[in-house]
XYZ file of C-alpha atoms in Angstrom:
198
model
C -0.482 -2.329 29.005
C 1.206 -6.003 28.492
C 2.138 -6.327 24.841
C -0.188 -8.792 23.855
C -2.697 -5.654 24.036
C -1.409 -4.228 22.091
C -0.888 -6.735 19.687
C -5.271 -6.536 20.122
C -5.644 -3.884 20.524
C -3.997 -2.679 17.201
C -6.051 -4.988 15.426
C -8.928 -4.330 16.706
C -8.214 -1.078 15.240
C -7.398 -2.094 11.697
C -10.278 -4.477 12.415
C -12.609 -1.251 11.955
C -10.810 0.856 10.128
C -11.173 -1.974 7.074
C -14.862 -1.996 7.842
C -15.233 1.360 7.773
C -13.930 2.359 4.506
C -16.042 -0.878 3.204
C -19.175 0.498 4.472
C -18.144 3.903 3.569
C -17.652 2.896 -0.163
C -20.267 1.439 -0.456
C -22.809 3.098 1.928
C -21.447 6.762 1.692
C -20.317 8.826 4.344
C -23.216 10.220 5.079
C -24.620 7.112 5.427
C -22.109 4.916 7.928
C -23.052 5.093 11.045
C -20.748 3.445 13.381
C -24.045 0.951 14.182
C -22.776 -0.220 10.336
C -19.977 -0.170 10.182
C -19.523 -2.302 14.116
C -22.005 -4.761 12.078
C -19.232 -4.682 8.497
C -16.908 -5.287 11.407
C -18.597 -8.564 13.924
C -18.686 -6.399 16.626
C -21.143 -6.956 18.403
C -22.074 -3.534 19.891
C -20.248 0.343 19.227
C -18.853 1.004 22.252
C -15.571 -1.390 20.762
C -14.945 1.396 18.215
C -16.059 4.012 20.720
C -13.273 3.049 22.230
C -11.260 2.989 20.054
C -12.302 6.487 18.141
C -12.924 9.165 20.185
C -16.074 9.616 17.198
C -16.338 9.546 13.307
C -14.195 11.786 12.463
C -11.412 10.375 14.493
C -12.341 7.346 13.034
C -12.259 8.626 9.384
C -8.832 11.044 9.583
C -7.855 6.183 10.690
C -9.273 5.511 7.278
C -7.557 7.874 5.459
C -4.268 7.759 6.978
C -4.651 3.897 5.866
C -5.080 4.288 2.374
C -2.494 6.645 2.641
C 0.150 4.817 4.770
C -0.306 1.572 2.733
C -0.169 3.869 -1.000
C 2.932 5.162 0.228
C 4.206 1.726 0.608
C 2.741 0.726 -2.737
C 4.754 3.382 -4.457
C 7.258 3.669 -2.230
C 9.135 0.217 -3.021
C 9.174 1.514 -7.478
C 10.057 5.845 -6.678
C 12.993 4.279 -5.079
C 14.831 2.202 -7.488
C 14.291 5.113 -10.211
C 17.612 5.481 -11.730
C 16.371 9.611 -12.993
C 14.319 12.601 -12.763
C 12.669 10.784 -15.321
C 12.626 7.251 -14.251
C 11.090 8.808 -10.964
C 7.899 10.714 -12.303
C 7.416 7.152 -13.743
C 7.449 4.934 -11.950
C 5.526 8.172 -9.612
C 2.162 7.986 -11.789
C 3.067 4.204 -13.539
C 2.541 3.366 -9.343
C 0.166 5.506 -8.198
C -2.292 4.386 -11.186
C -1.770 0.880 -10.092
C -2.171 1.072 -6.768
C -5.688 3.297 -7.622
C -6.471 -0.265 -10.211
C -5.611 -2.952 -7.214
C -7.858 -0.370 -4.389
C -11.170 0.368 -6.244
C -12.610 0.220 -2.517
C -10.511 2.366 -0.639
C -9.843 4.877 -3.187
C -13.496 5.051 -3.530
C -13.912 5.345 0.618
C -11.286 8.558 -0.116
C -12.475 10.446 -2.035
C -16.086 10.237 -0.376
C -14.045 11.622 2.388
C -12.735 14.322 0.272
C -16.478 14.934 -1.620
C -18.460 14.751 2.149
C -16.748 14.612 4.936
C -16.737 18.149 7.129
C -16.683 19.561 10.409
C -19.657 21.999 11.846
C -18.296 25.107 10.281
C -17.868 23.554 7.243
C -14.337 22.851 6.604
C -13.213 18.967 5.730
C -12.168 16.952 8.296
C -9.698 15.713 6.532
C -6.991 17.803 4.362
C -3.161 17.475 2.472
C -1.418 19.855 4.389
C 2.824 20.741 3.573
C 5.132 18.169 3.195
C 2.336 15.612 2.837
C -0.069 17.435 -0.187
C 0.014 15.165 -3.016
C 1.026 18.303 -5.327
C 2.819 20.154 -2.559
C 5.992 16.497 -2.899
C 5.176 16.471 -6.610
C 5.855 20.539 -6.999
C 9.137 19.684 -4.861
C 10.046 16.975 -7.421
C 9.671 19.049 -10.495
C 11.554 21.986 -9.191
C 14.704 19.515 -8.148
C 14.428 18.033 -12.189
C 14.771 21.893 -12.646
C 17.440 23.018 -10.959
C 19.007 19.822 -12.120
C 19.106 21.348 -15.243
C 17.175 18.234 -16.390
C 13.667 19.749 -16.232
C 12.061 22.913 -18.830
C 10.798 26.134 -16.767
C 8.051 26.114 -16.533
C 4.630 26.919 -13.431
C 6.043 23.485 -10.448
C 1.964 23.661 -9.161
C 0.706 24.625 -12.767
C 2.086 21.286 -13.759
C 1.394 19.720 -10.026
C -1.507 20.105 -10.347
C -2.571 18.930 -13.746
C -0.830 15.644 -12.817
C -2.855 15.008 -9.612
C -5.552 16.297 -11.822
C -4.810 13.250 -14.904
C -3.955 10.800 -12.141
C -6.688 11.155 -9.400
C -9.591 11.409 -12.246
C -8.151 7.655 -13.418
C -10.216 7.379 -9.949
C -13.183 8.404 -10.245
C -13.363 6.317 -14.656
C -13.470 2.397 -13.121
C -13.380 1.014 -17.020
C -9.744 3.050 -17.444
C -7.401 0.369 -18.111
C -5.259 1.743 -15.521
C -1.761 0.233 -18.087
C -2.254 2.153 -20.564
C -3.668 5.534 -19.047
C -0.172 5.781 -17.398
C 1.328 5.132 -20.508
C -0.267 8.210 -22.211
C 0.214 9.994 -19.009
C 4.069 9.323 -18.992
C 4.541 10.212 -22.531
C 2.287 12.909 -21.657
C 4.159 14.433 -19.063
C 6.886 13.385 -20.017
C 7.037 15.627 -23.356
C 6.191 18.433 -21.279
C 8.546 18.778 -17.843
C 12.099 17.479 -20.490
C 13.945 20.164 -21.669
C 13.829 18.885 -25.243
C 9.781 18.018 -26.461
C 11.588 16.429 -29.423
């Protein structure tokens, strides 16, 4: 395959993923057929989707991967310059909520996929696993803060689940001010993890 063919194929895949995000966010996972996605993408046939994706499950996984990759890039810029563990936690909360506020359509699509996309046996089509699980990453961040003596003793998994749930709730509350919410979450969780909560 020539370089131009690879670039064109990548561009077409990205076009289909974007159309899938918009379609799923607007119509729901169950109503996001290849025909509707093709129409939104402005392509003439569903065969073009089938050429790039074996089935809807593969397309849905590509949608989630694209959104998570973009979120990781957005957040990574802030996380890389954070100085200290409290600053890292602050950057994690603020940048995550910024991304949610700035990408409402993508977030709605991922929420819809998480809620409705299931394999024939009922298992989720997309489920975080291992190091890619945001709860596992947060728990590791908390454990490292404890090991460094900066955080008090608490269950890192419980704290990670609680923080993740608080952040995810913002995605389901569209009228929420993300900056004010981030400031409150930062204040709450910094108090919760510090050795001296005063």
